[in-house]
mmCIF file of C-alpha atoms in Angstrom:
data_model
loop_
_atom_site.group_PDB
_atom_site.id
_atom_site.type_symbol
_atom_site.label_atom_id
_atom_site.label_comp_id
_atom_site.label_asym_id
_atom_site.label_seq_id
_atom_site.Cartn_x
_atom_site.Cartn_y
_atom_site.Cartn_z
ATOM 1 C CA UNK A 1 -3.703 -8.978 -29.940
ATOM 2 C CA UNK A 2 -7.098 -10.129 -31.175
ATOM 3 C CA UNK A 3 -5.512 -12.962 -33.167
ATOM 4 C CA UNK A 4 -3.338 -13.951 -30.197
ATOM 5 C CA UNK A 5 -6.392 -13.946 -27.956
ATOM 6 C CA UNK A 6 -8.104 -16.377 -30.350
ATOM 7 C CA UNK A 7 -5.125 -18.743 -30.241
ATOM 8 C CA UNK A 8 -4.765 -18.650 -26.460
ATOM 9 C CA UNK A 9 -8.509 -19.167 -25.960
ATOM 10 C CA UNK A 10 -8.034 -22.409 -27.844
ATOM 11 C CA UNK A 11 -5.004 -23.421 -25.773
ATOM 12 C CA UNK A 12 -6.309 -22.690 -22.277
ATOM 13 C CA UNK A 13 -9.211 -24.504 -20.588
ATOM 14 C CA UNK A 14 -12.498 -22.635 -20.305
ATOM 15 C CA UNK A 15 -12.285 -22.755 -16.495
ATOM 16 C CA UNK A 16 -9.406 -20.239 -16.515
ATOM 17 C CA UNK A 17 -11.400 -17.504 -18.252
ATOM 18 C CA UNK A 18 -12.898 -15.885 -15.178
ATOM 19 C CA UNK A 19 -12.927 -12.240 -14.016
ATOM 20 C CA UNK A 20 -10.489 -12.977 -11.174
ATOM 21 C CA UNK A 21 -7.966 -14.268 -13.750
ATOM 22 C CA UNK A 22 -8.270 -11.255 -16.049
ATOM 23 C CA UNK A 23 -4.815 -9.841 -15.329
ATOM 24 C CA UNK A 24 -2.962 -13.146 -15.635
ATOM 25 C CA UNK A 25 -4.788 -13.961 -18.915
ATOM 26 C CA UNK A 26 -4.032 -10.494 -20.274
ATOM 27 C CA UNK A 27 -0.342 -10.790 -19.411
ATOM 28 C CA UNK A 28 -0.205 -14.233 -21.030
ATOM 29 C CA UNK A 29 -1.503 -12.691 -24.260
ATOM 30 C CA UNK A 30 0.988 -9.835 -23.975
ATOM 31 C CA UNK A 31 3.937 -12.198 -23.523
ATOM 32 C CA UNK A 32 2.762 -14.182 -26.539
ATOM 33 C CA UNK A 33 2.779 -10.951 -28.546
ATOM 34 C CA UNK A 34 6.434 -10.437 -27.579
ATOM 35 C CA UNK A 35 7.232 -14.005 -28.658
ATOM 36 C CA UNK A 36 5.545 -13.433 -32.020
ATOM 37 C CA UNK A 37 7.437 -10.176 -32.512
ATOM 38 C CA UNK A 38 10.766 -11.848 -31.643
ATOM 39 C CA UNK A 39 10.292 -14.536 -34.321
ATOM 40 C CA UNK A 40 8.294 -12.328 -36.734
ATOM 41 C CA UNK A 41 5.580 -14.954 -36.812
ATOM 42 C CA UNK A 42 1.898 -14.462 -36.016
ATOM 43 C CA UNK A 43 -0.327 -16.916 -37.938
ATOM 44 C CA UNK A 44 -3.790 -15.733 -38.904
ATOM 45 C CA UNK A 45 -6.348 -17.612 -36.805
ATOM 46 C CA UNK A 46 -8.728 -18.521 -39.646
ATOM 47 C CA UNK A 47 -6.049 -18.782 -42.352
ATOM 48 C CA UNK A 48 -2.978 -20.134 -40.455
ATOM 49 C CA UNK A 49 -0.751 -20.144 -43.554
ATOM 50 C CA UNK A 50 -1.071 -16.343 -43.617
ATOM 51 C CA UNK A 51 1.638 -14.883 -41.350
ATOM 52 C CA UNK A 52 0.457 -11.461 -40.190
ATOM 53 C CA UNK A 53 4.055 -10.460 -39.404
ATOM 54 C CA UNK A 54 5.508 -11.899 -42.597
ATOM 55 C CA UNK A 55 7.882 -9.427 -44.329
ATOM 56 C CA UNK A 56 6.468 -6.648 -42.133
ATOM 57 C CA UNK A 57 8.778 -6.441 -39.137
ATOM 58 C CA UNK A 58 12.512 -6.958 -39.479
ATOM 59 C CA UNK A 59 15.786 -5.188 -38.875
ATOM 60 C CA UNK A 60 15.672 -1.827 -37.103
ATOM 61 C CA UNK A 61 11.851 -1.718 -37.041
ATOM 62 C CA UNK A 62 11.723 -5.088 -35.287
ATOM 63 C CA UNK A 63 14.279 -3.977 -32.670
ATOM 64 C CA UNK A 64 12.338 -0.777 -32.038
ATOM 65 C CA UNK A 65 9.057 -2.685 -31.638
ATOM 66 C CA UNK A 66 10.621 -5.245 -29.282
ATOM 67 C CA UNK A 67 12.218 -2.505 -27.203
ATOM 68 C CA UNK A 68 8.822 -0.863 -26.719
ATOM 69 C CA UNK A 69 7.178 -4.172 -25.886
ATOM 70 C CA UNK A 70 9.884 -5.003 -23.311
ATOM 71 C CA UNK A 71 9.358 -1.630 -21.635
ATOM 72 C CA UNK A 72 5.591 -2.082 -21.533
ATOM 73 C CA UNK A 73 5.995 -5.610 -20.188
ATOM 74 C CA UNK A 74 8.130 -4.269 -17.318
ATOM 75 C CA UNK A 75 5.086 -2.297 -16.124
ATOM 76 C CA UNK A 76 2.956 -5.456 -15.924
ATOM 77 C CA UNK A 77 -0.779 -4.915 -16.407
ATOM 78 C CA UNK A 78 -0.269 -1.223 -15.562
ATOM 79 C CA UNK A 79 1.082 -0.697 -19.072
ATOM 80 C CA UNK A 80 -2.530 -0.099 -20.147
ATOM 81 C CA UNK A 81 -2.391 3.212 -18.241
ATOM 82 C CA UNK A 82 0.023 4.451 -20.922
ATOM 83 C CA UNK A 83 -2.479 3.811 -23.713
ATOM 84 C CA UNK A 84 -4.072 6.793 -25.483
ATOM 85 C CA UNK A 85 -7.180 4.699 -26.044
ATOM 86 C CA UNK A 86 -7.757 4.345 -22.281
ATOM 87 C CA UNK A 87 -7.513 7.975 -21.336
ATOM 88 C CA UNK A 88 -5.639 11.203 -22.007
ATOM 89 C CA UNK A 89 -3.216 10.893 -19.136
ATOM 90 C CA UNK A 90 -1.139 13.773 -17.919
ATOM 91 C CA UNK A 91 2.558 13.428 -18.638
ATOM 92 C CA UNK A 92 4.914 13.143 -15.691
ATOM 93 C CA UNK A 93 5.711 16.785 -14.845
ATOM 94 C CA UNK A 94 9.179 17.864 -15.893
ATOM 95 C CA UNK A 95 8.938 21.395 -14.520
ATOM 96 C CA UNK A 96 6.997 23.399 -11.957
ATOM 97 C CA UNK A 97 4.588 24.791 -14.558
ATOM 98 C CA UNK A 98 2.970 21.369 -14.862
ATOM 99 C CA UNK A 99 2.659 20.885 -11.104
ATOM 100 C CA UNK A 100 -1.038 21.788 -10.997
ATOM 101 C CA UNK A 101 -2.012 18.620 -12.882
ATOM 102 C CA UNK A 102 -1.122 16.680 -9.739
ATOM 103 C CA UNK A 103 -3.165 18.718 -7.289
ATOM 104 C CA UNK A 104 -5.758 15.944 -6.889
ATOM 105 C CA UNK A 105 -3.206 13.162 -6.231
ATOM 106 C CA UNK A 106 -1.547 15.459 -3.685
ATOM 107 C CA UNK A 107 -4.847 15.899 -1.842
ATOM 108 C CA UNK A 108 -5.235 12.115 -1.789
ATOM 109 C CA UNK A 109 -1.678 11.842 -0.447
ATOM 110 C CA UNK A 110 -2.548 14.203 2.416
ATOM 111 C CA UNK A 111 -5.613 12.130 3.283
ATOM 112 C CA UNK A 112 -3.529 8.944 3.305
ATOM 113 C CA UNK A 113 -1.354 10.534 5.982
ATOM 114 C CA UNK A 114 -4.256 11.889 8.028
ATOM 115 C CA UNK A 115 -6.155 10.403 10.978
ATOM 116 C CA UNK A 116 -9.257 9.970 8.821
ATOM 117 C CA UNK A 117 -8.195 6.401 8.076
ATOM 118 C CA UNK A 118 -7.815 5.296 11.699
ATOM 119 C CA UNK A 119 -11.260 6.206 13.032
ATOM 120 C CA UNK A 120 -11.840 2.555 13.899
ATOM 121 C CA UNK A 121 -9.455 2.876 16.831
ATOM 122 C CA UNK A 122 -11.097 6.029 18.117
ATOM 123 C CA UNK A 123 -11.788 6.472 21.812
ATOM 124 C CA UNK A 124 -15.356 6.576 23.057
ATOM 125 C CA UNK A 125 -15.536 10.413 23.340
ATOM 126 C CA UNK A 126 -14.355 10.701 19.742
ATOM 127 C CA UNK A 127 -16.967 8.147 18.653
ATOM 128 C CA UNK A 128 -19.597 10.307 20.289
ATOM 129 C CA UNK A 129 -18.305 13.312 18.343
ATOM 130 C CA UNK A 130 -18.522 11.361 15.072
ATOM 131 C CA UNK A 131 -22.095 10.336 15.916
ATOM 132 C CA UNK A 132 -22.969 14.014 16.291
ATOM 133 C CA UNK A 133 -21.315 14.740 12.947
ATOM 134 C CA UNK A 134 -23.422 12.021 11.303
ATOM 135 C CA UNK A 135 -26.561 13.528 12.816
ATOM 136 C CA UNK A 136 -25.699 16.978 11.424
ATOM 137 C CA UNK A 137 -24.858 15.504 8.027
ATOM 138 C CA UNK A 138 -28.245 13.805 7.879
ATOM 139 C CA UNK A 139 -29.927 17.184 8.426
ATOM 140 C CA UNK A 140 -28.148 18.660 5.403
ATOM 141 C CA UNK A 141 -29.214 18.600 1.767
ATOM 142 C CA UNK A 142 -25.880 18.011 0.054
ATOM 143 C CA UNK A 143 -25.831 15.609 -2.889
ATOM 144 C CA UNK A 144 -22.765 13.902 -1.390
ATOM 145 C CA UNK A 145 -24.597 13.027 1.821
ATOM 146 C CA UNK A 146 -25.128 9.381 0.875
ATOM 147 C CA UNK A 147 -21.389 8.810 0.518
ATOM 148 C CA UNK A 148 -20.511 10.439 3.844
ATOM 149 C CA UNK A 149 -23.339 8.638 5.620
ATOM 150 C CA UNK A 150 -22.368 5.288 4.102
ATOM 151 C CA UNK A 151 -18.725 5.808 5.071
ATOM 152 C CA UNK A 152 -19.303 6.521 8.755
ATOM 153 C CA UNK A 153 -22.107 4.016 9.178
ATOM 154 C CA UNK A 154 -19.889 1.388 7.569
ATOM 155 C CA UNK A 155 -17.164 2.107 10.127
ATOM 156 C CA UNK A 156 -19.595 1.871 13.047
ATOM 157 C CA UNK A 157 -20.928 -1.444 11.756
ATOM 158 C CA UNK A 158 -17.393 -2.788 12.029
ATOM 159 C CA UNK A 159 -16.893 -1.838 15.669
ATOM 160 C CA UNK A 160 -16.297 -5.337 17.013
ATOM 161 C CA UNK A 161 -16.736 -4.260 20.628
ATOM 162 C CA UNK A 162 -20.395 -3.543 19.860
ATOM 163 C CA UNK A 163 -21.132 -7.197 19.134
ATOM 164 C CA UNK A 164 -22.563 -9.530 21.751
ATOM 165 C CA UNK A 165 -21.604 -13.242 22.081
ATOM 166 C CA UNK A 166 -23.327 -15.372 19.495
ATOM 167 C CA UNK A 167 -24.587 -18.789 20.522
ATOM 168 C CA UNK A 168 -25.291 -21.910 18.498
ATOM 169 C CA UNK A 169 -27.443 -20.922 15.514
ATOM 170 C CA UNK A 170 -29.272 -24.245 15.615
ATOM 171 C CA UNK A 171 -30.795 -23.512 19.039
ATOM 172 C CA UNK A 172 -33.782 -21.342 18.206
ATOM 173 C CA UNK A 173 -35.211 -18.764 15.865
ATOM 174 C CA UNK A 174 -34.004 -15.733 17.845
ATOM 175 C CA UNK A 175 -30.387 -16.907 17.704
ATOM 176 C CA UNK A 176 -30.720 -17.471 13.974
ATOM 177 C CA UNK A 177 -31.949 -13.889 13.611
ATOM 178 C CA UNK A 178 -28.916 -12.691 15.578
ATOM 179 C CA UNK A 179 -26.714 -14.596 13.136
ATOM 180 C CA UNK A 180 -28.330 -12.822 10.165
ATOM 181 C CA UNK A 181 -27.943 -9.491 11.955
ATOM 182 C CA UNK A 182 -24.195 -10.124 12.250
ATOM 183 C CA UNK A 183 -23.971 -10.896 8.543
ATOM 184 C CA UNK A 184 -25.957 -7.775 7.589
ATOM 185 C CA UNK A 185 -23.833 -5.491 9.776
ATOM 186 C CA UNK A 186 -20.586 -6.956 8.451
ATOM 187 C CA UNK A 187 -21.744 -6.573 4.863
ATOM 188 C CA UNK A 188 -22.370 -2.887 5.588
ATOM 189 C CA UNK A 189 -18.805 -2.760 6.892
ATOM 190 C CA UNK A 190 -17.548 -3.484 3.356
ATOM 191 C CA UNK A 191 -18.584 -0.015 2.154
ATOM 192 C CA UNK A 192 -15.709 2.150 3.436
ATOM 193 C CA UNK A 193 -12.673 0.497 1.822
ATOM 194 C CA UNK A 194 -11.788 -2.335 -0.535
ATOM 195 C CA UNK A 195 -10.618 -5.064 1.850
ATOM 196 C CA UNK A 196 -11.094 -4.748 5.621
ATOM 197 C CA UNK A 197 -14.844 -5.413 5.574
ATOM 198 C CA UNK A 198 -14.441 -8.661 3.659
ATOM 199 C CA UNK A 199 -11.677 -9.792 6.000
ATOM 200 C CA UNK A 200 -13.872 -9.015 8.998
ATOM 201 C CA UNK A 201 -16.615 -11.137 7.410
ATOM 202 C CA UNK A 202 -14.035 -13.896 6.893
ATOM 203 C CA UNK A 203 -13.161 -13.638 10.595
ATOM 204 C CA UNK A 204 -16.811 -14.103 11.515
ATOM 205 C CA UNK A 205 -17.026 -17.309 9.454
ATOM 206 C CA UNK A 206 -13.741 -18.490 10.963
ATOM 207 C CA UNK A 207 -15.107 -17.992 14.476
ATOM 208 C CA UNK A 208 -18.198 -19.950 13.468
ATOM 209 C CA UNK A 209 -15.868 -22.770 12.270
ATOM 210 C CA UNK A 210 -17.101 -22.311 8.711
ATOM 211 C CA UNK A 211 -13.550 -22.566 7.453
ATOM 212 C CA UNK A 212 -14.238 -23.199 3.771
ATOM 213 C CA UNK A 213 -16.538 -20.168 3.568
ATOM 214 C CA UNK A 214 -13.902 -18.097 5.364
ATOM 215 C CA UNK A 215 -11.229 -19.239 2.888
ATOM 216 C CA UNK A 216 -13.439 -18.236 -0.031
ATOM 217 C CA UNK A 217 -13.858 -14.715 1.388
ATOM 218 C CA UNK A 218 -10.144 -14.450 2.205
ATOM 219 C CA UNK A 219 -9.235 -15.293 -1.384
ATOM 220 C CA UNK A 220 -11.604 -12.576 -2.596
ATOM 221 C CA UNK A 221 -9.924 -10.079 -0.241
ATOM 222 C CA UNK A 222 -6.397 -11.041 -1.306
ATOM 223 C CA UNK A 223 -7.317 -10.563 -4.973
ATOM 224 C CA UNK A 224 -8.255 -6.980 -4.131
ATOM 225 C CA UNK A 225 -4.745 -6.248 -2.810
ATOM 226 C CA UNK A 226 -3.333 -5.276 -6.201
ATOM 227 C CA UNK A 227 -0.360 -2.903 -6.748
ATOM 228 C CA UNK A 228 -2.464 0.130 -7.680
ATOM 229 C CA UNK A 229 -4.278 0.160 -4.326
ATOM 230 C CA UNK A 230 -3.711 2.853 -1.693
ATOM 231 C CA UNK A 231 -2.947 2.408 2.001
ATOM 232 C CA UNK A 232 -2.210 4.467 5.097
ATOM 233 C CA UNK A 233 1.044 6.529 5.089
ATOM 234 C CA UNK A 234 2.142 5.323 1.644
ATOM 235 C CA UNK A 235 3.994 7.514 -0.863
ATOM 236 C CA UNK A 236 2.304 7.792 -4.258
ATOM 237 C CA UNK A 237 4.283 6.524 -7.248
ATOM 238 C CA UNK A 238 4.122 7.904 -10.799
ATOM 239 C CA UNK A 239 1.691 5.120 -11.636
ATOM 240 C CA UNK A 240 -0.589 6.182 -8.760
ATOM 241 C CA UNK A 241 -0.421 9.800 -9.903
ATOM 242 C CA UNK A 242 -1.404 8.775 -13.407
ATOM 243 C CA UNK A 243 -4.203 6.568 -12.093
ATOM 244 C CA UNK A 244 -5.673 9.285 -9.868
ATOM 245 C CA UNK A 245 -5.615 11.725 -12.767
ATOM 246 C CA UNK A 246 -7.907 9.473 -14.778
ATOM 247 C CA UNK A 247 -11.212 11.167 -15.434
ATOM 248 C CA UNK A 248 -13.189 8.409 -13.695
ATOM 249 C CA UNK A 249 -11.285 8.844 -10.414
ATOM 250 C CA UNK A 250 -10.964 12.635 -10.466
ATOM 251 C CA UNK A 251 -14.759 12.927 -10.614
ATOM 252 C CA UNK A 252 -15.307 10.336 -7.889
ATOM 253 C CA UNK A 253 -16.162 11.481 -4.316
ATOM 254 C CA UNK A 254 -13.333 10.590 -1.931
ATOM 255 C CA UNK A 255 -15.514 8.145 0.013
ATOM 256 C CA UNK A 256 -16.334 6.270 -3.164
ATOM 257 C CA UNK A 257 -12.647 6.341 -4.140
ATOM 258 C CA UNK A 258 -11.758 4.688 -0.814
ATOM 259 C CA UNK A 259 -14.205 1.869 -1.549
ATOM 260 C CA UNK A 260 -12.452 1.157 -4.852
ATOM 261 C CA UNK A 261 -8.796 1.802 -4.039
ATOM 262 C CA UNK A 262 -8.168 1.937 -0.283
ATOM 263 C CA UNK A 263 -6.736 -1.076 1.515
ATOM 264 C CA UNK A 264 -7.689 -0.309 5.121
ATOM 265 C CA UNK A 265 -6.501 -1.658 8.445
ATOM 266 C CA UNK A 266 -8.043 -4.675 10.114
ATOM 267 C CA UNK A 267 -9.149 -3.517 13.546
ATOM 268 C CA UNK A 268 -10.366 -6.291 15.862
ATOM 269 C CA UNK A 269 -10.578 -5.603 19.570
ATOM 270 C CA UNK A 270 -10.699 -8.288 22.225
ATOM 271 C CA UNK A 271 -14.243 -9.419 21.616
ATOM 272 C CA UNK A 272 -16.446 -12.091 20.118
ATOM 273 C CA UNK A 273 -14.862 -11.624 16.697
ATOM 274 C CA UNK A 274 -11.175 -11.729 17.606
ATOM 275 C CA UNK A 275 -9.436 -15.035 16.781
ATOM 276 C CA UNK A 276 -8.262 -16.778 19.963
ATOM 277 C CA UNK A 277 -4.742 -17.011 18.548
ATOM 278 C CA UNK A 278 -4.477 -13.196 18.520
ATOM 279 C CA UNK A 279 -5.736 -12.598 22.056
ATOM 280 C CA UNK A 280 -2.168 -12.056 23.286
ATOM 281 C CA UNK A 281 -1.376 -9.395 20.650
ATOM 282 C CA UNK A 282 -1.804 -6.039 22.397
ATOM 283 C CA UNK A 283 -2.177 -3.929 19.256
ATOM 284 C CA UNK A 284 -5.502 -4.497 17.506
ATOM 285 C CA UNK A 285 -4.705 -2.975 14.107
ATOM 286 C CA UNK A 286 -3.155 -5.254 11.500
ATOM 287 C CA UNK A 287 -2.015 -4.715 7.895
ATOM 288 C CA UNK A 288 -4.760 -6.311 5.743
ATOM 289 C CA UNK A 289 -2.695 -8.638 3.569
ATOM 290 C CA UNK A 290 -0.736 -9.833 6.636
ATOM 291 C CA UNK A 291 -3.962 -10.568 8.478
ATOM 292 C CA UNK A 292 -5.430 -12.305 5.394
ATOM 293 C CA UNK A 293 -2.506 -14.742 5.104
ATOM 294 C CA UNK A 294 -2.554 -15.447 8.846
ATOM 295 C CA UNK A 295 -6.318 -16.055 8.872
ATOM 296 C CA UNK A 296 -5.905 -18.353 5.873
ATOM 297 C CA UNK A 297 -3.220 -20.208 7.837
ATOM 298 C CA UNK A 298 -5.595 -20.591 10.810
ATOM 299 C CA UNK A 299 -8.343 -22.024 8.609
ATOM 300 C CA UNK A 300 -5.990 -24.613 7.094
ATOM 301 C CA UNK A 301 -4.576 -25.321 10.564
ATOM 302 C CA UNK A 302 -8.010 -26.297 11.868
ATOM 303 C CA UNK A 303 -8.759 -28.227 8.678
ATOM 304 C CA UNK A 304 -5.449 -30.089 9.258
ATOM 305 C CA UNK A 305 -4.112 -29.131 5.821
ATOM 306 C CA UNK A 306 -0.382 -29.261 6.621
ATOM 307 C CA UNK A 307 0.972 -28.238 3.230
ATOM 308 C CA UNK A 308 -1.433 -25.308 2.906
ATOM 309 C CA UNK A 309 -0.460 -24.177 6.422
ATOM 310 C CA UNK A 310 3.194 -23.899 5.429
ATOM 311 C CA UNK A 311 2.313 -22.225 2.130
ATOM 312 C CA UNK A 312 0.259 -19.603 3.980
ATOM 313 C CA UNK A 313 3.108 -18.853 6.384
ATOM 314 C CA UNK A 314 5.576 -18.571 3.496
ATOM 315 C CA UNK A 315 3.278 -16.110 1.739
ATOM 316 C CA UNK A 316 2.948 -14.194 5.005
ATOM 317 C CA UNK A 317 6.740 -14.059 5.371
ATOM 318 C CA UNK A 318 7.231 -12.868 1.769
ATOM 319 C CA UNK A 319 4.564 -10.215 2.336
ATOM 320 C CA UNK A 320 6.350 -8.845 5.398
ATOM 321 C CA UNK A 321 9.818 -8.912 3.834
ATOM 322 C CA UNK A 322 8.492 -7.161 0.738
ATOM 323 C CA UNK A 323 6.756 -4.415 2.773
ATOM 324 C CA UNK A 324 3.559 -5.241 0.903
ATOM 325 C CA UNK A 325 0.846 -2.841 2.158
ATOM 326 C CA UNK A 326 2.825 -2.443 5.387
ATOM 327 C CA UNK A 327 3.886 1.051 6.446
ATOM 328 C CA UNK A 328 6.396 1.697 9.234
ATOM 329 C CA UNK A 329 8.471 -0.419 11.599
ATOM 330 C CA UNK A 330 5.672 -0.767 14.177
ATOM 331 C CA UNK A 331 3.297 -2.540 11.795
ATOM 332 C CA UNK A 332 6.124 -4.636 10.407
ATOM 333 C CA UNK A 333 7.048 -5.606 13.971
ATOM 334 C CA UNK A 334 3.433 -6.587 14.693
ATOM 335 C CA UNK A 335 3.443 -8.639 11.489
ATOM 336 C CA UNK A 336 6.573 -10.577 12.531
ATOM 337 C CA UNK A 337 4.915 -11.241 15.901
ATOM 338 C CA UNK A 338 1.929 -12.759 14.077
ATOM 339 C CA UNK A 339 4.274 -14.832 11.891
ATOM 340 C CA UNK A 340 5.974 -16.145 15.035
ATOM 341 C CA UNK A 341 2.611 -17.202 16.457
ATOM 342 C CA UNK A 342 1.977 -19.202 13.298
ATOM 343 C CA UNK A 343 5.337 -20.982 13.462
ATOM 344 C CA UNK A 344 4.791 -21.667 17.161
ATOM 345 C CA UNK A 345 1.418 -23.298 16.480
ATOM 346 C CA UNK A 346 3.096 -25.659 13.996
ATOM 347 C CA UNK A 347 5.884 -26.487 16.473
ATOM 348 C CA UNK A 348 8.692 -24.715 14.579
ATOM 349 C CA UNK A 349 10.371 -23.243 17.656
ATOM 350 C CA UNK A 350 13.491 -21.839 15.980
ATOM 351 C CA UNK A 351 11.526 -20.138 13.178
ATOM 352 C CA UNK A 352 9.149 -18.710 15.781
ATOM 353 C CA UNK A 353 12.085 -17.471 17.876
ATOM 354 C CA UNK A 354 13.660 -15.687 14.897
ATOM 355 C CA UNK A 355 10.317 -14.060 14.047
ATOM 356 C CA UNK A 356 9.858 -12.797 17.614
ATOM 357 C CA UNK A 357 13.436 -11.409 17.594
ATOM 358 C CA UNK A 358 12.744 -9.507 14.369
ATOM 359 C CA UNK A 359 9.500 -8.214 15.860
ATOM 360 C CA UNK A 360 11.331 -6.882 18.922
ATOM 361 C CA UNK A 361 14.040 -5.226 16.808
ATOM 362 C CA UNK A 362 11.416 -3.351 14.797
ATOM 363 C CA UNK A 363 9.015 -2.622 17.669
ATOM 364 C CA UNK A 364 11.075 -2.500 20.901
ATOM 365 C CA UNK A 365 8.178 -1.658 23.202
ATOM 366 C CA UNK A 366 7.917 -4.325 25.887
ATOM 367 C CA UNK A 367 4.585 -2.989 27.134
ATOM 368 C CA UNK A 368 2.806 -3.162 23.778
ATOM 369 C CA UNK A 369 4.668 -5.956 21.996
ATOM 370 C CA UNK A 370 3.898 -9.436 23.297
ATOM 371 C CA UNK A 371 6.849 -10.840 21.300
ATOM 372 C CA UNK A 372 9.015 -10.081 24.353
ATOM 373 C CA UNK A 373 6.971 -12.432 26.506
ATOM 374 C CA UNK A 374 6.695 -15.115 23.837
ATOM 375 C CA UNK A 375 10.439 -15.061 23.238
ATOM 376 C CA UNK A 376 11.196 -15.440 26.959
ATOM 377 C CA UNK A 377 8.976 -18.523 27.078
ATOM 378 C CA UNK A 378 10.830 -20.081 24.153
ATOM 379 C CA UNK A 379 14.331 -19.495 25.633
#
């Protein structure tokens, strides 16, 4: 692998070797390793005439090696979780006697199905209760207090109905200070999960017509939506069980774990921060990756980037059809409604109509699904 890395470093431009491209670069090296094993040829980097695989892998040994490499490649980057050098992972339990090794993942599973993750849609009385809880927590002396405090304060900083209308920042000093206050509060909102805070910040820049800055933040958020992440009401896979049994995660407070692994809802009420194009959508909770692609579409729409608009809608459609970070028919129905809005903005009436129909089939609630009304206007 070291030799292959040397060769590929020489082949690829320096601009590709960035942290955000780590996984793709790693997988490129891994696929090259498979190629070298298939042809039993891996030239030494400093002495190219020296074949490191020469007369070393052939026949049954070569088939065995390739079989293992094909299996590892099927896992994608997650194959590193099977490495003894990374961690001493627990084996997948084959009987009930090994069940206890998965007690921590099971507790995470219960939390993923609890109401803890939907506090952002809490009613005012419940918010008041949480404020009292925060006050009591602050009076305690627990070493975990900073995580609990950061979690709840992060959620409150994201309550969009607490924000007041923001004027033109070029008017005066006080308005400029208000602008910085928004930014500070939204940055605090990034502390309770891996994605929703950054998407809320992207929404703020979008509303300020800073579309390029919004696109930069959206890209950062999308890169965080990787397969190992957790989301509301999901079922843990074997890979997730293995991941959560890693020493680094087992010893991590749950609030800190959310910040690394949780992909939370986007919750934007009808307020200063809500995009105008979503004002007609009754539900205010959106799957994060769905919202990210739609917000990216809106930015390109206002920048008049036609090709990027279509690309964003295609990615949004693939995301919905693949159930990517989307749990349940209701959220999938909301997602199709959003997709229909995008097609409607571009003038694709038939595509919009089909999206609204799919939304209604999945979420047949005329009171809370505006796709009914939109579809009637198209017919």
